[in-house]
Amino acid sequence: MDAKDIEFGLDTFGDVTRTPEGELLTAAETIRNIVAEAELADAVGVDFFGIGEHHRPEFAVSSPEMVLASIAARTSRIRLGTAVTVLSSDDPVRVYERFATLDALSDGRAEVVLGRGSFVESFPLFGYDLRDYDTLFEEKLELFVELLKEEPVTWSGTMRAPLENADVHPKTANGLRTWVGVGGSPESVVRVARHGLGLMLAIIGGPAARFRPFVDLYHRSVRSFGTTEHPVSVHSPGHIADTDDEAWDTAYPGFEEMRNTIGAERGWGPYSRAQFQQEVGPAGAVYSGSPDRVARKIADTITTLGIGRFDLKYATGTLSHEAMMRSIELYGTEVIPRVRRLLADA
């Protein structure tokens, strides 16, 4: 792709944050801060803003579409979507309807990133059996693809009631751009290609280069199925400040707290500063540091993988709203222009 056509996004899971003095904010305060962060992202030229869906105390947003609707009313150009919507524990018809409504409110700026869910709290919460984890996603994705055609749907499966010539409203102006978030299994990549959807790779550890086989598999599979091919997108965490040391010292406590909270549930060992520093290095998946360092690392990832969009997950753990606002400002005004120049020069 031409450097000017590469898209740059920002993602947040709505992490409940702290003030610069260390006081924990409420979920309500965090949600209002997210709206302000999206407004800034729009103002500084970021292409996309995504909000993840979670149902646990560390994250404030359980209904991304509600927050995105508020953002739509306060922005003018930035595209708005999720990171991700857990389709397995939702109803495809309702998901389509909510995002078609967001598309109307935003004048055609809505998109959706669908996923299976790396956190599973939503399954028992909404009455789903985790033993049906794979079948739920496969069937519901199949139905969602039919709904994207915006024509009457006849469909049947084993996980929900069938539809017979069902017409779903509202319609969108120009279709609903749809991605599927994938952690890196070949089967998931092939599924995305088979349905002709966009591939969103979540790279949260290790070097980006190890995901090149998945990018190649996606493009080969699309050609094999004869479906629609889309640019591949990458989602990775990071934080930007005026200097490397400032970025690392500011970001690390939030990374440590979040990693240890989740790690305690999943049997991981304690997170260390040494692990963090390895991940912010050239072979890691954390894009943190000064604008120049982050820009060079993003440009290298785009070149190595041949992707069309890079989304920086700018919120991790209890990083303060003020620090995230500065990170967003630097991302839009310094990092993105530098990446485009590096790509053009290359």
mmCIF file of C-alpha atoms in Angstrom:
data_model
loop_
_atom_site.group_PDB
_atom_site.id
_atom_site.type_symbol
_atom_site.label_atom_id
_atom_site.label_comp_id
_atom_site.label_asym_id
_atom_site.label_seq_id
_atom_site.Cartn_x
_atom_site.Cartn_y
_atom_site.Cartn_z
ATOM 1 C CA MET A 1 0.000 0.000 0.000
ATOM 2 C CA ASP A 2 1.006 3.592 -0.527
ATOM 3 C CA ALA A 3 2.159 5.248 2.721
ATOM 4 C CA LYS A 4 -0.681 7.776 2.549
ATOM 5 C CA ASP A 5 -3.246 4.966 2.466
ATOM 6 C CA ILE A 6 -2.092 3.287 5.701
ATOM 7 C CA GLU A 7 -4.590 3.799 8.541
ATOM 8 C CA PHE A 8 -3.707 4.441 12.169
ATOM 9 C CA GLY A 9 -6.070 3.722 15.033
ATOM 10 C CA LEU A 10 -6.300 3.791 18.814
ATOM 11 C CA ASP A 11 -7.903 1.106 20.973
ATOM 12 C CA THR A 12 -8.944 1.012 24.616
ATOM 13 C CA PHE A 13 -10.546 -1.640 26.794
ATOM 14 C CA GLY A 14 -11.807 1.094 29.108
ATOM 15 C CA ASP A 15 -9.350 0.264 31.891
ATOM 16 C CA VAL A 16 -10.463 1.861 35.167
ATOM 17 C CA THR A 17 -7.699 4.386 35.797
ATOM 18 C CA ARG A 18 -6.132 6.419 38.584
ATOM 19 C CA THR A 19 -5.544 10.127 39.025
ATOM 20 C CA PRO A 20 -1.918 11.374 38.884
ATOM 21 C CA GLU A 21 -2.070 11.241 42.699
ATOM 22 C CA GLY A 22 -3.004 7.539 42.649
ATOM 23 C CA GLU A 23 -6.728 7.731 43.470
ATOM 24 C CA LEU A 24 -8.816 5.127 41.644
ATOM 25 C CA LEU A 25 -11.523 6.630 39.444
ATOM 26 C CA THR A 26 -15.069 5.332 39.195
ATOM 27 C CA ALA A 27 -16.243 3.514 36.081
ATOM 28 C CA ALA A 28 -18.437 6.504 35.256
ATOM 29 C CA GLU A 29 -15.487 8.908 35.400
ATOM 30 C CA THR A 30 -13.441 6.538 33.264
ATOM 31 C CA ILE A 31 -16.168 6.345 30.615
ATOM 32 C CA ARG A 32 -16.451 10.130 30.416
ATOM 33 C CA ASN A 33 -12.680 10.331 30.062
ATOM 34 C CA ILE A 34 -12.806 7.880 27.157
ATOM 35 C CA VAL A 35 -15.145 10.226 25.317
ATOM 36 C CA ALA A 36 -12.683 13.096 25.828
ATOM 37 C CA GLU A 37 -9.820 10.870 24.611
ATOM 38 C CA ALA A 38 -11.741 10.043 21.442
ATOM 39 C CA GLU A 39 -12.461 13.718 20.823
ATOM 40 C CA LEU A 40 -8.731 14.448 21.025
ATOM 41 C CA ALA A 41 -7.952 11.534 18.716
ATOM 42 C CA ASP A 42 -10.354 12.986 16.148
ATOM 43 C CA ALA A 43 -8.788 16.425 16.459
ATOM 44 C CA VAL A 44 -5.184 15.236 15.957
ATOM 45 C CA GLY A 45 -5.890 13.146 12.866
ATOM 46 C CA VAL A 46 -6.184 9.548 14.117
ATOM 47 C CA ASP A 47 -8.175 7.395 11.652
ATOM 48 C CA PHE A 48 -9.978 4.997 13.996
ATOM 49 C CA PHE A 49 -11.051 4.730 17.635
ATOM 50 C CA GLY A 50 -12.006 1.335 19.079
ATOM 51 C CA ILE A 51 -13.486 0.377 22.462
ATOM 52 C CA GLY A 52 -13.440 -3.179 23.797
ATOM 53 C CA GLU A 53 -16.290 -5.023 25.522
ATOM 54 C CA HIS A 54 -15.648 -6.501 28.965
ATOM 55 C CA HIS A 55 -17.725 -7.535 31.971
ATOM 56 C CA ARG A 56 -15.308 -7.374 34.891
ATOM 57 C CA PRO A 57 -14.316 -4.719 37.454
ATOM 58 C CA GLU A 58 -10.985 -3.714 35.882
ATOM 59 C CA PHE A 59 -12.747 -2.417 32.758
ATOM 60 C CA ALA A 60 -15.439 0.243 32.693
ATOM 61 C CA VAL A 61 -17.104 -0.463 29.337
ATOM 62 C CA SER A 62 -19.582 -3.313 28.989
ATOM 63 C CA SER A 63 -21.570 -1.620 26.183
ATOM 64 C CA PRO A 64 -19.131 -0.049 23.688
ATOM 65 C CA GLU A 65 -21.863 1.036 21.298
ATOM 66 C CA MET A 66 -23.345 3.377 23.918
ATOM 67 C CA VAL A 67 -19.998 5.105 24.449
ATOM 68 C CA LEU A 68 -19.308 5.194 20.702
ATOM 69 C CA ALA A 69 -22.693 6.844 20.084
ATOM 70 C CA SER A 70 -21.721 9.632 22.471
ATOM 71 C CA ILE A 71 -18.374 9.969 20.707
ATOM 72 C CA ALA A 72 -20.098 10.071 17.318
ATOM 73 C CA ALA A 73 -22.011 13.174 18.384
ATOM 74 C CA ARG A 74 -18.779 14.910 19.418
ATOM 75 C CA THR A 75 -16.521 14.029 16.457
ATOM 76 C CA SER A 76 -16.607 14.622 12.744
ATOM 77 C CA ARG A 77 -14.185 12.386 10.852
ATOM 78 C CA ILE A 78 -12.715 9.550 12.939
ATOM 79 C CA ARG A 79 -14.056 6.038 12.299
ATOM 80 C CA LEU A 80 -15.623 4.328 15.326
ATOM 81 C CA GLY A 81 -15.760 0.672 16.292
ATOM 82 C CA THR A 82 -14.962 -2.006 18.817
ATOM 83 C CA ALA A 83 -11.911 -3.847 20.086
ATOM 84 C CA VAL A 84 -13.676 -6.336 20.212
ATOM 85 C CA THR A 85 -17.388 -7.218 20.302
ATOM 86 C CA VAL A 86 -17.772 -10.686 21.829
ATOM 87 C CA LEU A 87 -20.112 -12.127 19.209
ATOM 88 C CA SER A 88 -20.205 -15.590 20.818
ATOM 89 C CA SER A 89 -22.198 -14.346 23.823
ATOM 90 C CA ASP A 90 -24.339 -11.829 21.929
ATOM 91 C CA ASP A 91 -27.057 -12.055 19.306
ATOM 92 C CA PRO A 92 -25.897 -11.325 15.731
ATOM 93 C CA VAL A 93 -29.133 -9.573 14.832
ATOM 94 C CA ARG A 94 -28.874 -7.197 17.787
ATOM 95 C CA VAL A 95 -25.174 -6.589 17.107
ATOM 96 C CA TYR A 96 -25.945 -5.689 13.510
ATOM 97 C CA GLU A 97 -28.826 -3.428 14.525
ATOM 98 C CA ARG A 98 -26.737 -1.558 17.110
ATOM 99 C CA PHE A 99 -23.875 -0.923 14.713
ATOM 100 C CA ALA A 100 -26.183 0.039 11.864
ATOM 101 C CA THR A 101 -27.686 2.593 14.263
ATOM 102 C CA LEU A 102 -24.193 3.826 15.181
ATOM 103 C CA ASP A 103 -23.443 4.090 11.472
ATOM 104 C CA ALA A 104 -26.472 6.361 11.024
ATOM 105 C CA LEU A 105 -25.520 8.542 14.003
ATOM 106 C CA SER A 106 -21.922 8.880 12.814
ATOM 107 C CA ASP A 107 -22.791 9.477 9.142
ATOM 108 C CA GLY A 108 -21.224 6.257 7.905
ATOM 109 C CA ARG A 109 -18.210 6.043 10.243
ATOM 110 C CA ALA A 110 -19.078 2.820 12.108
ATOM 111 C CA GLU A 111 -17.223 -0.470 11.891
ATOM 112 C CA VAL A 112 -17.183 -3.575 14.045
ATOM 113 C CA VAL A 113 -14.427 -5.930 15.177
ATOM 114 C CA LEU A 114 -15.903 -9.301 16.121
ATOM 115 C CA GLY A 115 -14.186 -11.798 18.393
ATOM 116 C CA ARG A 116 -14.557 -15.045 20.313
ATOM 117 C CA GLY A 117 -13.549 -13.460 23.626
ATOM 118 C CA SER A 118 -10.258 -13.998 25.460
ATOM 119 C CA PHE A 119 -12.165 -13.154 28.661
ATOM 120 C CA VAL A 120 -15.090 -15.485 29.250
ATOM 121 C CA GLU A 121 -17.162 -13.648 31.896
ATOM 122 C CA SER A 122 -19.845 -12.793 29.350
ATOM 123 C CA PHE A 123 -20.712 -16.452 28.683
ATOM 124 C CA PRO A 124 -22.229 -17.368 32.068
ATOM 125 C CA LEU A 125 -23.498 -13.791 32.453
ATOM 126 C CA PHE A 126 -25.699 -14.143 29.373
ATOM 127 C CA GLY A 127 -26.513 -17.820 29.839
ATOM 128 C CA TYR A 128 -24.084 -19.541 27.452
ATOM 129 C CA ASP A 129 -22.181 -22.757 28.076
ATOM 130 C CA LEU A 130 -18.410 -22.525 27.578
ATOM 131 C CA ARG A 131 -18.490 -26.045 26.186
ATOM 132 C CA ASP A 132 -20.163 -24.476 23.125
ATOM 133 C CA TYR A 133 -17.367 -21.889 22.754
ATOM 134 C CA ASP A 134 -16.348 -22.862 19.197
ATOM 135 C CA THR A 135 -19.805 -23.648 17.836
ATOM 136 C CA LEU A 136 -21.263 -20.408 19.181
ATOM 137 C CA PHE A 137 -18.749 -18.277 17.321
ATOM 138 C CA GLU A 138 -18.812 -20.234 14.078
ATOM 139 C CA GLU A 139 -22.607 -20.206 13.789
ATOM 140 C CA LYS A 140 -23.075 -16.610 14.897
ATOM 141 C CA LEU A 141 -20.368 -15.360 12.554
ATOM 142 C CA GLU A 142 -22.039 -17.213 9.713
ATOM 143 C CA LEU A 143 -25.337 -15.482 10.489
ATOM 144 C CA PHE A 144 -23.682 -12.074 10.871
ATOM 145 C CA VAL A 145 -22.137 -12.408 7.417
ATOM 146 C CA GLU A 146 -25.615 -13.013 6.003
ATOM 147 C CA LEU A 147 -26.950 -9.933 7.812
ATOM 148 C CA LEU A 148 -24.177 -7.804 6.283
ATOM 149 C CA LYS A 149 -25.778 -8.337 2.872
ATOM 150 C CA GLU A 150 -28.713 -6.221 4.162
ATOM 151 C CA GLU A 151 -31.270 -8.408 2.459
ATOM 152 C CA PRO A 152 -33.958 -10.699 3.943
ATOM 153 C CA VAL A 153 -32.223 -13.604 5.706
ATOM 154 C CA THR A 154 -33.201 -17.248 5.929
ATOM 155 C CA TRP A 155 -30.867 -19.111 8.283
ATOM 156 C CA SER A 156 -30.850 -21.966 10.771
ATOM 157 C CA GLY A 157 -28.342 -23.337 13.263
ATOM 158 C CA THR A 158 -28.139 -25.080 16.623
ATOM 159 C CA MET A 159 -27.359 -22.140 18.939
ATOM 160 C CA ARG A 160 -30.313 -19.801 18.309
ATOM 161 C CA ALA A 161 -33.773 -19.775 16.754
ATOM 162 C CA PRO A 162 -33.865 -19.879 12.925
ATOM 163 C CA LEU A 163 -34.752 -16.920 10.731
ATOM 164 C CA GLU A 164 -37.188 -17.154 7.843
ATOM 165 C CA ASN A 165 -37.031 -14.321 5.305
ATOM 166 C CA ALA A 166 -36.241 -11.897 8.148
ATOM 167 C CA ASP A 167 -35.473 -8.307 7.210
ATOM 168 C CA VAL A 168 -33.361 -6.385 9.731
ATOM 169 C CA HIS A 169 -33.335 -2.606 10.204
ATOM 170 C CA PRO A 170 -31.947 0.009 9.912
ATOM 171 C CA LYS A 171 -29.893 -0.365 6.769
ATOM 172 C CA THR A 172 -26.519 1.344 6.444
ATOM 173 C CA ALA A 173 -25.614 3.903 3.815
ATOM 174 C CA ASN A 174 -22.589 2.044 2.428
ATOM 175 C CA GLY A 175 -22.359 -1.254 4.297
ATOM 176 C CA LEU A 176 -20.748 -2.046 7.632
ATOM 177 C CA ARG A 177 -16.981 -2.537 7.607
ATOM 178 C CA THR A 178 -16.342 -5.737 9.587
ATOM 179 C CA TRP A 179 -13.158 -7.267 10.982
ATOM 180 C CA VAL A 180 -12.523 -10.382 13.039
ATOM 181 C CA GLY A 181 -9.999 -10.207 15.871
ATOM 182 C CA VAL A 182 -7.602 -13.177 15.832
ATOM 183 C CA GLY A 183 -4.912 -14.157 18.318
ATOM 184 C CA GLY A 184 -2.925 -16.229 15.846
ATOM 185 C CA SER A 185 -4.428 -19.659 15.129
ATOM 186 C CA PRO A 186 -4.327 -20.768 11.452
ATOM 187 C CA GLU A 187 -7.899 -22.057 11.641
ATOM 188 C CA SER A 188 -9.162 -18.633 12.735
ATOM 189 C CA VAL A 189 -7.290 -16.907 9.910
ATOM 190 C CA VAL A 190 -8.763 -19.253 7.306
ATOM 191 C CA ARG A 191 -12.259 -18.701 8.749
ATOM 192 C CA VAL A 192 -11.913 -14.925 8.348
ATOM 193 C CA ALA A 193 -10.790 -15.345 4.740
ATOM 194 C CA ARG A 194 -13.612 -17.783 3.971
ATOM 195 C CA HIS A 195 -16.173 -15.200 5.053
ATOM 196 C CA GLY A 196 -14.466 -12.351 3.152
ATOM 197 C CA LEU A 197 -13.952 -10.208 6.262
ATOM 198 C CA GLY A 198 -11.013 -8.112 7.462
ATOM 199 C CA LEU A 199 -8.301 -9.744 9.588
ATOM 200 C CA MET A 200 -7.308 -7.983 12.837
ATOM 201 C CA LEU A 201 -4.239 -9.588 14.423
ATOM 202 C CA ALA A 202 -3.851 -9.045 18.167
ATOM 203 C CA ILE A 203 -0.085 -9.036 18.745
ATOM 204 C CA ILE A 204 0.498 -8.670 22.478
ATOM 205 C CA GLY A 205 3.782 -10.511 22.944
ATOM 206 C CA GLY A 206 6.957 -11.276 21.024
ATOM 207 C CA PRO A 207 8.183 -10.012 17.650
ATOM 208 C CA ALA A 208 5.677 -8.988 14.999
ATOM 209 C CA ALA A 209 7.625 -10.895 12.342
ATOM 210 C CA ARG A 210 6.378 -14.234 13.682
ATOM 211 C CA PHE A 211 2.878 -13.273 12.478
ATOM 212 C CA ARG A 212 3.940 -12.914 8.838
ATOM 213 C CA PRO A 213 2.881 -16.522 8.047
ATOM 214 C CA PHE A 214 -0.651 -15.665 9.217
ATOM 215 C CA VAL A 215 -0.790 -12.623 6.940
ATOM 216 C CA ASP A 216 0.370 -14.732 4.011
ATOM 217 C CA LEU A 217 -2.115 -17.475 4.914
ATOM 218 C CA TYR A 218 -4.951 -14.927 4.924
ATOM 219 C CA HIS A 219 -4.102 -13.636 1.447
ATOM 220 C CA ARG A 220 -3.648 -17.163 0.039
ATOM 221 C CA SER A 221 -6.921 -18.279 1.568
ATOM 222 C CA VAL A 222 -8.828 -15.314 0.177
ATOM 223 C CA ARG A 223 -7.575 -16.135 -3.304
ATOM 224 C CA SER A 224 -8.470 -19.789 -2.803
ATOM 225 C CA PHE A 225 -12.029 -19.025 -1.642
ATOM 226 C CA GLY A 226 -12.526 -16.192 -4.144
ATOM 227 C CA THR A 227 -13.794 -13.904 -1.375
ATOM 228 C CA THR A 228 -13.195 -10.203 -0.801
ATOM 229 C CA GLU A 229 -9.638 -9.307 0.221
ATOM 230 C CA HIS A 230 -9.010 -6.548 2.787
ATOM 231 C CA PRO A 231 -5.869 -4.956 4.200
ATOM 232 C CA VAL A 232 -4.729 -6.720 7.373
ATOM 233 C CA SER A 233 -4.715 -4.773 10.652
ATOM 234 C CA VAL A 234 -2.580 -5.172 13.787
ATOM 235 C CA HIS A 235 -3.548 -4.280 17.369
ATOM 236 C CA SER A 236 -0.729 -3.921 19.933
ATOM 237 C CA PRO A 237 -0.264 -2.126 23.274
ATOM 238 C CA GLY A 238 1.927 0.885 23.952
ATOM 239 C CA HIS A 239 2.379 4.328 25.442
ATOM 240 C CA ILE A 240 4.087 7.462 24.126
ATOM 241 C CA ALA A 241 5.717 10.314 26.049
ATOM 242 C CA ASP A 242 8.268 12.991 25.245
ATOM 243 C CA THR A 243 11.205 10.712 26.147
ATOM 244 C CA ASP A 244 11.786 6.980 26.346
ATOM 245 C CA ASP A 245 12.377 6.980 30.090
ATOM 246 C CA GLU A 246 9.258 9.044 30.782
ATOM 247 C CA ALA A 247 7.117 6.717 28.663
ATOM 248 C CA TRP A 248 8.499 3.569 30.292
ATOM 249 C CA ASP A 249 8.375 4.847 33.867
ATOM 250 C CA THR A 250 4.816 6.082 33.367
ATOM 251 C CA ALA A 251 3.495 2.993 31.587
ATOM 252 C CA TYR A 252 5.123 0.190 33.573
ATOM 253 C CA PRO A 253 3.008 0.328 36.789
ATOM 254 C CA GLY A 254 -0.197 -0.052 34.769
ATOM 255 C CA PHE A 255 1.218 -2.917 32.717
ATOM 256 C CA GLU A 256 2.412 -4.628 35.879
ATOM 257 C CA GLU A 257 -0.896 -4.262 37.713
ATOM 258 C CA MET A 258 -3.003 -5.497 34.810
ATOM 259 C CA ARG A 259 -0.677 -8.364 33.920
ATOM 260 C CA ASN A 260 -0.494 -9.569 37.524
ATOM 261 C CA THR A 261 -4.271 -9.322 38.003
ATOM 262 C CA ILE A 262 -4.965 -11.435 34.940
ATOM 263 C CA GLY A 263 -1.952 -13.639 35.558
ATOM 264 C CA ALA A 264 -3.209 -14.602 39.011
ATOM 265 C CA GLU A 265 -6.322 -16.037 37.344
ATOM 266 C CA ARG A 266 -4.466 -17.797 34.548
ATOM 267 C CA GLY A 267 -1.467 -19.164 36.413
ATOM 268 C CA TRP A 268 1.182 -16.802 35.056
ATOM 269 C CA GLY A 269 4.220 -15.800 37.079
ATOM 270 C CA PRO A 270 4.732 -12.237 38.387
ATOM 271 C CA TYR A 271 5.409 -9.592 35.743
ATOM 272 C CA SER A 272 8.757 -7.807 35.965
ATOM 273 C CA ARG A 273 10.353 -4.614 34.708
ATOM 274 C CA ALA A 274 12.830 -6.763 32.799
ATOM 275 C CA GLN A 275 9.962 -8.399 30.872
ATOM 276 C CA PHE A 276 8.487 -4.992 30.136
ATOM 277 C CA GLN A 277 11.806 -3.639 28.849
ATOM 278 C CA GLN A 278 12.192 -6.677 26.610
ATOM 279 C CA GLU A 279 8.751 -6.062 25.127
ATOM 280 C CA VAL A 280 9.453 -2.367 24.409
ATOM 281 C CA GLY A 281 12.603 -3.408 22.542
ATOM 282 C CA PRO A 282 12.807 -4.181 18.806
ATOM 283 C CA ALA A 283 11.698 -7.804 19.282
ATOM 284 C CA GLY A 284 8.755 -7.062 21.602
ATOM 285 C CA ALA A 285 5.092 -6.237 21.105
ATOM 286 C CA VAL A 286 4.865 -3.087 23.271
ATOM 287 C CA TYR A 287 5.147 0.186 21.328
ATOM 288 C CA SER A 288 6.315 2.496 24.070
ATOM 289 C CA GLY A 289 8.838 5.316 24.170
ATOM 290 C CA SER A 290 9.495 8.642 22.527
ATOM 291 C CA PRO A 291 7.665 9.554 19.296
ATOM 292 C CA ASP A 292 10.722 8.714 17.216
ATOM 293 C CA ARG A 293 11.213 5.277 18.797
ATOM 294 C CA VAL A 294 7.538 4.344 18.492
ATOM 295 C CA ALA A 295 7.307 5.636 14.918
ATOM 296 C CA ARG A 296 10.286 3.551 13.820
ATOM 297 C CA LYS A 297 8.910 0.433 15.473
ATOM 298 C CA ILE A 298 5.456 0.885 13.911
ATOM 299 C CA ALA A 299 6.986 1.527 10.476
ATOM 300 C CA ASP A 300 9.054 -1.641 10.809
ATOM 301 C CA THR A 301 5.950 -3.670 11.750
ATOM 302 C CA ILE A 302 3.960 -2.292 8.808
ATOM 303 C CA THR A 303 6.815 -3.094 6.414
ATOM 304 C CA THR A 304 7.521 -6.549 7.861
ATOM 305 C CA LEU A 305 3.895 -7.681 7.816
ATOM 306 C CA GLY A 306 2.586 -5.720 4.840
ATOM 307 C CA ILE A 307 -0.421 -4.485 6.819
ATOM 308 C CA GLY A 308 -2.844 -1.682 6.004
ATOM 309 C CA ARG A 309 -3.692 -0.509 9.523
ATOM 310 C CA PHE A 310 -1.988 -0.293 12.878
ATOM 311 C CA ASP A 311 -4.036 0.192 16.057
ATOM 312 C CA LEU A 312 -2.217 1.227 19.227
ATOM 313 C CA LYS A 313 -3.894 -0.007 22.409
ATOM 314 C CA TYR A 314 -3.102 3.171 24.305
ATOM 315 C CA ALA A 315 -4.728 2.252 27.651
ATOM 316 C CA THR A 316 -3.280 -0.500 29.837
ATOM 317 C CA GLY A 317 -4.035 -0.774 33.527
ATOM 318 C CA THR A 318 -4.261 2.285 35.728
ATOM 319 C CA LEU A 319 -2.361 4.744 33.524
ATOM 320 C CA SER A 320 -3.793 8.208 34.229
ATOM 321 C CA HIS A 321 -6.145 10.030 31.877
ATOM 322 C CA GLU A 322 -3.692 12.925 31.693
ATOM 323 C CA ALA A 323 -0.853 10.628 30.577
ATOM 324 C CA MET A 324 -3.084 8.981 27.982
ATOM 325 C CA MET A 325 -4.166 12.344 26.594
ATOM 326 C CA ARG A 326 -0.510 13.304 26.073
ATOM 327 C CA SER A 327 0.122 9.917 24.440
ATOM 328 C CA ILE A 328 -2.807 10.436 22.055
ATOM 329 C CA GLU A 329 -1.615 13.938 21.202
ATOM 330 C CA LEU A 330 1.903 12.700 20.390
ATOM 331 C CA TYR A 331 0.536 9.740 18.411
ATOM 332 C CA GLY A 332 -1.518 11.994 16.156
ATOM 333 C CA THR A 333 0.784 14.976 15.778
ATOM 334 C CA GLU A 334 4.220 13.314 15.760
ATOM 335 C CA VAL A 335 4.161 9.521 15.463
ATOM 336 C CA ILE A 336 1.731 9.108 12.561
ATOM 337 C CA PRO A 337 3.418 11.765 10.343
ATOM 338 C CA ARG A 338 6.845 10.229 11.091
ATOM 339 C CA VAL A 339 5.642 6.739 10.205
ATOM 340 C CA ARG A 340 4.268 7.995 6.891
ATOM 341 C CA ARG A 341 7.583 9.693 6.101
ATOM 342 C CA LEU A 342 9.558 6.564 7.004
ATOM 343 C CA LEU A 343 7.333 4.409 4.810
ATOM 344 C CA ALA A 344 7.505 6.863 1.915
ATOM 345 C CA ASP A 345 11.295 7.026 2.160
ATOM 346 C CA ALA A 346 11.520 3.238 2.247
#
